[in-house]
Backbone as JSON, one array per atom type, in Angstrom:
{
  "sequence": "MGIVHKMAKAAIPAIFGFSFAALAAITPFDGHGSAKAASYDCAKSDLTGTEVTICDSPRLSAMDTKMVNLYYHELRGAQPAFVSEQHKAQEAWLKERNACGTDKACLTEAYSRRINALEKFD",
  "N": [[65.66, 58.07, 122.95], [64.13, 60.93, 124.1], [61.4, 63.04, 122.98], [61.66, 65.73, 123.74], [64.41, 65.93, 124.18], [65.32, 65.37, 121.58], [64.24, 67.57, 120.22], [65.58, 69.7, 121.47], [68.23, 69.09, 120.81], [68.11, 69.32, 118.01], [67.51, 71.99, 117.79], [69.72, 73.43, 118.67], [71.9, 73.92, 116.66], [70.43, 75.57, 114.9], [69.69, 77.72, 116.51], [72.14, 78.87, 117.18], [73.52, 79.33, 114.85], [75.54, 77.81, 113.72], [76.86, 74.58, 112.92], [77.22, 71.17, 114.2], [78.62, 69.7, 112.36], [80.11, 71.68, 111.15], [81.95, 72.22, 113.15], [83.42, 69.86, 113.1], [84.67, 70.14, 110.71], [86.64, 72.0, 110.98], [89.58, 73.61, 110.09], [93.09, 74.18, 110.52], [94.03, 76.54, 109.35], [93.07, 79.5, 107.57], [92.06, 81.55, 104.73], [93.31, 83.91, 105.42], [95.78, 83.2, 106.25], [96.09, 82.5, 108.83], [95.16, 81.05, 112.02], [91.99, 79.37, 112.12], [88.88, 80.49, 113.24], [86.39, 78.87, 115.2], [83.69, 79.48, 115.49], [82.68, 80.92, 113.41], [83.04, 81.6, 109.86], [86.11, 82.41, 108.7], [86.73, 83.12, 106.14], [84.69, 84.59, 105.11], [83.42, 87.55, 103.56], [82.22, 89.61, 104.93], [83.08, 90.12, 107.54], [83.31, 91.39, 110.88], [85.39, 93.91, 112.42], [86.26, 92.91, 114.85], [85.96, 90.13, 114.44], [87.8, 89.72, 112.34], [90.16, 90.37, 113.67], [90.24, 88.25, 115.52], [90.42, 86.06, 113.75], [92.92, 86.61, 112.62], [94.66, 86.15, 114.68], [96.41, 83.59, 116.04], [96.28, 82.76, 118.75], [93.85, 83.89, 119.76], [92.08, 82.69, 117.98], [92.4, 80.01, 118.7], [91.37, 80.16, 121.28], [88.74, 80.82, 120.67], [87.93, 78.49, 119.37], [88.17, 76.65, 121.51], [86.27, 77.75, 123.28], [83.85, 77.43, 121.8], [83.76, 74.63, 121.56], [83.53, 73.89, 124.28], [81.11, 75.12, 124.83], [79.24, 73.76, 123.15], [79.57, 71.23, 124.25], [78.57, 71.66, 126.79], [75.86, 72.09, 126.23], [75.0, 69.73, 125.1], [72.63, 67.3, 125.29], [71.24, 68.69, 127.18], [68.52, 70.09, 129.11], [65.75, 71.86, 127.63], [65.16, 74.35, 128.9], [67.56, 74.98, 130.17], [69.22, 75.16, 127.93], [68.1, 77.4, 126.7], [68.61, 79.35, 128.66], [71.42, 79.35, 128.65], [71.85, 80.14, 126.04], [71.04, 82.79, 126.15], [73.01, 83.75, 127.9], [75.24, 83.37, 126.29], [74.7, 85.12, 124.18], [74.82, 87.57, 125.56], [77.5, 87.51, 126.29], [78.68, 87.6, 123.74], [78.06, 90.22, 122.98], [79.62, 91.57, 124.84], [82.17, 90.64, 124.06], [82.28, 91.65, 121.43], [82.27, 94.35, 121.96], [84.86, 94.83, 122.55], [86.1, 95.37, 120.21], [88.9, 95.69, 118.19], [90.81, 95.23, 120.06], [93.18, 93.24, 121.26], [94.01, 92.43, 123.85], [91.74, 92.91, 125.4], [89.93, 91.19, 124.09], [91.17, 88.73, 124.6], [90.89, 88.61, 127.39], [88.08, 88.6, 127.57], [87.45, 86.16, 126.29], [88.8, 84.44, 128.05], [87.31, 84.76, 130.43], [84.8, 83.76, 129.58], [85.42, 81.12, 128.84], [86.28, 80.13, 131.32], [83.86, 80.32, 132.74], [82.29, 78.47, 131.29], [83.72, 76.14, 131.74], [83.1, 75.54, 134.32], [80.83, 74.04, 134.24], [81.55, 71.5, 133.6]],
  "CA": [[65.83, 59.5, 123.11], [62.82, 61.55, 124.22], [61.06, 64.1, 122.02], [62.21, 67.0, 124.21], [65.84, 65.87, 123.92], [65.49, 65.49, 120.13], [63.95, 68.95, 119.84], [66.67, 70.55, 121.97], [69.41, 68.8, 120.01], [67.9, 69.87, 116.68], [67.42, 73.44, 117.87], [71.0, 74.06, 118.99], [72.54, 74.54, 115.52], [69.59, 76.64, 114.34], [69.73, 78.86, 117.41], [73.45, 79.49, 117.27], [74.01, 79.68, 113.54], [76.59, 76.95, 113.23], [76.47, 73.19, 113.12], [78.22, 70.25, 114.7], [79.45, 69.35, 111.21], [81.08, 72.77, 110.96], [83.02, 72.03, 114.12], [84.25, 68.75, 112.65], [85.38, 70.55, 109.5], [87.59, 73.07, 111.28], [90.95, 73.42, 109.65], [93.91, 75.08, 111.31], [94.35, 77.8, 108.7], [92.1, 80.01, 106.61], [92.62, 82.36, 103.67], [94.12, 84.99, 105.98], [97.07, 82.66, 106.62], [96.14, 82.37, 110.29], [94.27, 80.03, 112.57], [90.58, 79.58, 111.8], [87.96, 80.51, 114.38], [85.4, 77.8, 115.08], [82.3, 79.9, 115.57], [82.29, 81.57, 112.15], [83.93, 81.35, 108.74], [87.06, 83.51, 108.52], [86.84, 83.45, 104.72], [83.58, 85.45, 104.71], [83.83, 88.92, 103.21], [81.52, 90.59, 105.74], [83.49, 89.99, 108.93], [83.51, 92.62, 111.65], [86.79, 94.12, 112.83], [86.52, 91.97, 115.94], [86.12, 88.8, 113.86], [89.06, 89.72, 111.61], [91.22, 90.33, 114.68], [90.27, 86.88, 116.03], [90.94, 85.22, 112.67], [94.33, 86.91, 112.38], [95.44, 85.82, 115.87], [96.34, 82.15, 116.37], [95.87, 82.58, 120.15], [92.41, 84.17, 119.87], [91.38, 81.64, 117.22], [92.4, 78.8, 119.54], [90.43, 80.41, 122.37], [87.41, 80.75, 120.09], [87.66, 77.06, 119.17], [87.96, 76.05, 122.82], [84.99, 78.24, 123.8], [82.76, 76.79, 121.07], [83.71, 73.22, 121.95], [82.97, 73.83, 125.63], [79.71, 75.54, 124.75], [78.47, 72.64, 122.62], [79.63, 70.16, 125.24], [77.65, 72.06, 127.87], [74.46, 72.0, 125.79], [74.69, 68.38, 124.64], [71.72, 66.56, 126.15], [70.68, 69.56, 128.23], [67.09, 70.4, 129.09], [65.48, 73.07, 126.85], [65.24, 75.57, 129.72], [68.98, 75.25, 130.36], [69.72, 75.6, 126.63], [67.63, 78.77, 126.53], [69.36, 80.18, 129.61], [72.8, 79.46, 128.18], [71.81, 80.92, 124.81], [71.01, 84.2, 126.58], [74.33, 84.06, 128.45], [76.17, 83.45, 125.16], [74.4, 86.39, 123.47], [75.36, 88.65, 126.39], [78.95, 87.45, 126.17], [79.06, 88.07, 122.4], [78.02, 91.69, 123.02], [80.81, 91.97, 125.58], [83.32, 90.38, 123.19], [82.28, 92.57, 120.3], [82.58, 95.69, 122.46], [86.32, 94.94, 122.58], [86.59, 95.81, 118.9], [90.11, 95.01, 117.74], [91.73, 95.21, 121.2], [93.51, 91.83, 121.52], [94.04, 92.17, 125.3], [90.34, 92.86, 125.82], [89.37, 89.96, 123.54], [91.75, 87.62, 125.35], [90.24, 88.6, 128.7], [86.68, 88.19, 127.38], [87.45, 84.71, 126.05], [89.21, 83.76, 129.29], [86.16, 84.75, 131.33], [83.74, 82.87, 129.07], [85.92, 79.76, 128.95], [86.22, 79.78, 132.76], [82.44, 80.13, 133.09], [81.83, 77.24, 130.68], [84.42, 75.0, 132.36], [82.46, 75.24, 135.6], [79.75, 73.08, 134.0], [82.11, 70.14, 133.39]],
  "C": [[64.45, 60.14, 123.1], [62.63, 62.68, 123.22], [61.65, 65.44, 122.44], [63.7, 67.05, 123.92], [66.11, 66.05, 122.43], [65.27, 66.93, 119.68], [65.07, 69.88, 120.27], [67.91, 70.35, 121.13], [69.29, 69.4, 118.61], [67.92, 71.39, 116.7], [68.76, 74.11, 118.07], [71.67, 74.67, 117.76], [71.73, 75.7, 114.93], [69.66, 77.89, 115.21], [71.05, 79.6, 117.3], [74.11, 79.75, 115.93], [75.2, 78.87, 113.05], [76.26, 75.53, 113.61], [77.59, 72.35, 113.71], [79.15, 69.84, 113.56], [80.49, 70.43, 110.94], [82.23, 72.64, 111.93], [83.97, 70.92, 113.67], [85.12, 69.14, 111.46], [86.41, 71.64, 109.75], [88.97, 72.69, 110.79], [91.82, 74.44, 110.36], [94.19, 76.42, 110.65], [93.27, 78.2, 107.71], [92.82, 80.84, 105.55], [93.47, 83.52, 104.16], [95.53, 84.52, 106.31], [97.21, 82.5, 108.13], [95.17, 81.29, 110.73], [92.82, 80.4, 112.27], [89.76, 79.53, 113.08], [86.87, 79.47, 114.14], [83.98, 78.31, 114.97], [81.82, 80.68, 114.34], [83.36, 81.31, 111.11], [84.82, 82.57, 108.49], [87.2, 83.93, 107.06], [85.7, 84.37, 104.25], [84.08, 86.88, 104.46], [83.2, 89.98, 104.11], [81.85, 90.5, 107.23], [83.6, 91.37, 109.59], [85.0, 92.76, 111.96], [87.19, 93.16, 113.93], [86.8, 90.58, 115.37], [87.43, 88.68, 113.08], [90.23, 89.62, 112.58], [91.36, 88.92, 115.24], [90.85, 85.94, 114.98], [92.44, 85.4, 112.47], [95.23, 86.58, 113.57], [95.32, 84.33, 116.18], [95.86, 81.92, 117.81], [94.37, 82.8, 120.31], [91.59, 83.14, 119.12], [91.31, 80.36, 118.03], [91.43, 78.97, 120.7], [88.99, 80.32, 121.87], [87.01, 79.28, 119.89], [87.37, 76.37, 120.5], [86.6, 76.46, 123.4], [83.82, 77.54, 123.12], [82.63, 75.32, 121.46], [83.13, 73.05, 123.35], [81.48, 74.14, 125.62], [78.84, 74.41, 124.25], [78.45, 71.48, 123.61], [78.63, 70.41, 126.37], [76.19, 71.82, 127.47], [74.04, 70.6, 125.37], [73.83, 67.67, 125.68], [71.05, 67.39, 127.23], [69.18, 69.77, 128.03], [66.88, 71.72, 128.32], [65.58, 74.37, 127.66], [66.69, 75.97, 129.95], [69.6, 75.77, 129.07], [69.34, 77.06, 126.4], [68.41, 79.74, 127.42], [70.8, 80.41, 129.13], [72.89, 80.24, 126.86], [71.81, 82.41, 125.15], [72.36, 84.63, 127.14], [75.35, 84.21, 127.32], [75.95, 84.74, 124.38], [74.96, 87.58, 124.24], [76.88, 88.67, 126.27], [79.4, 87.96, 124.8], [79.03, 89.6, 122.32], [79.25, 92.22, 123.74], [82.07, 91.79, 124.71], [83.4, 91.4, 122.07], [82.57, 94.01, 120.71], [84.09, 95.91, 122.56], [86.87, 95.48, 121.27], [87.8, 94.99, 118.5], [91.18, 94.94, 118.83], [92.0, 93.76, 121.62], [93.52, 91.51, 123.01], [92.62, 92.04, 125.84], [89.68, 91.57, 125.34], [89.88, 88.74, 124.3], [91.08, 87.49, 126.72], [88.79, 88.13, 128.59], [86.59, 86.68, 127.14], [87.82, 83.95, 127.31], [88.04, 83.66, 130.27], [85.09, 83.77, 130.87], [84.17, 81.41, 129.18], [85.86, 79.3, 130.4], [84.79, 79.51, 133.19], [81.93, 78.8, 132.53], [82.48, 76.02, 131.31], [83.81, 74.62, 133.71], [81.34, 74.21, 135.46], [80.26, 71.67, 133.82], [82.15, 69.34, 134.65]]
}
């Protein structure tokens, strides 16, 4: 494994704030009694309204899990320039998602668009 690949692989969890181990530890339910989102901890006390809405919706939580899995799959072994480009795309998408607030229809549509975009890389 080349040094660039090692650096990119090591940087992914630091850049995105969650780890591959966190993905492996996903459980289907959290303290809210609903599905657990993969990209953040639903048990945290400082969740935004958007995050609470996702945690409280099994459908949105499943979409969040699918999106994160696709995202990591896309970045696995990728060149640093591609990782950087996709990091910017993910940040832009998060702003779009968060602009939905607690609107489940808007959140569902935002996740659908992001999942479709990530599936194009497979």
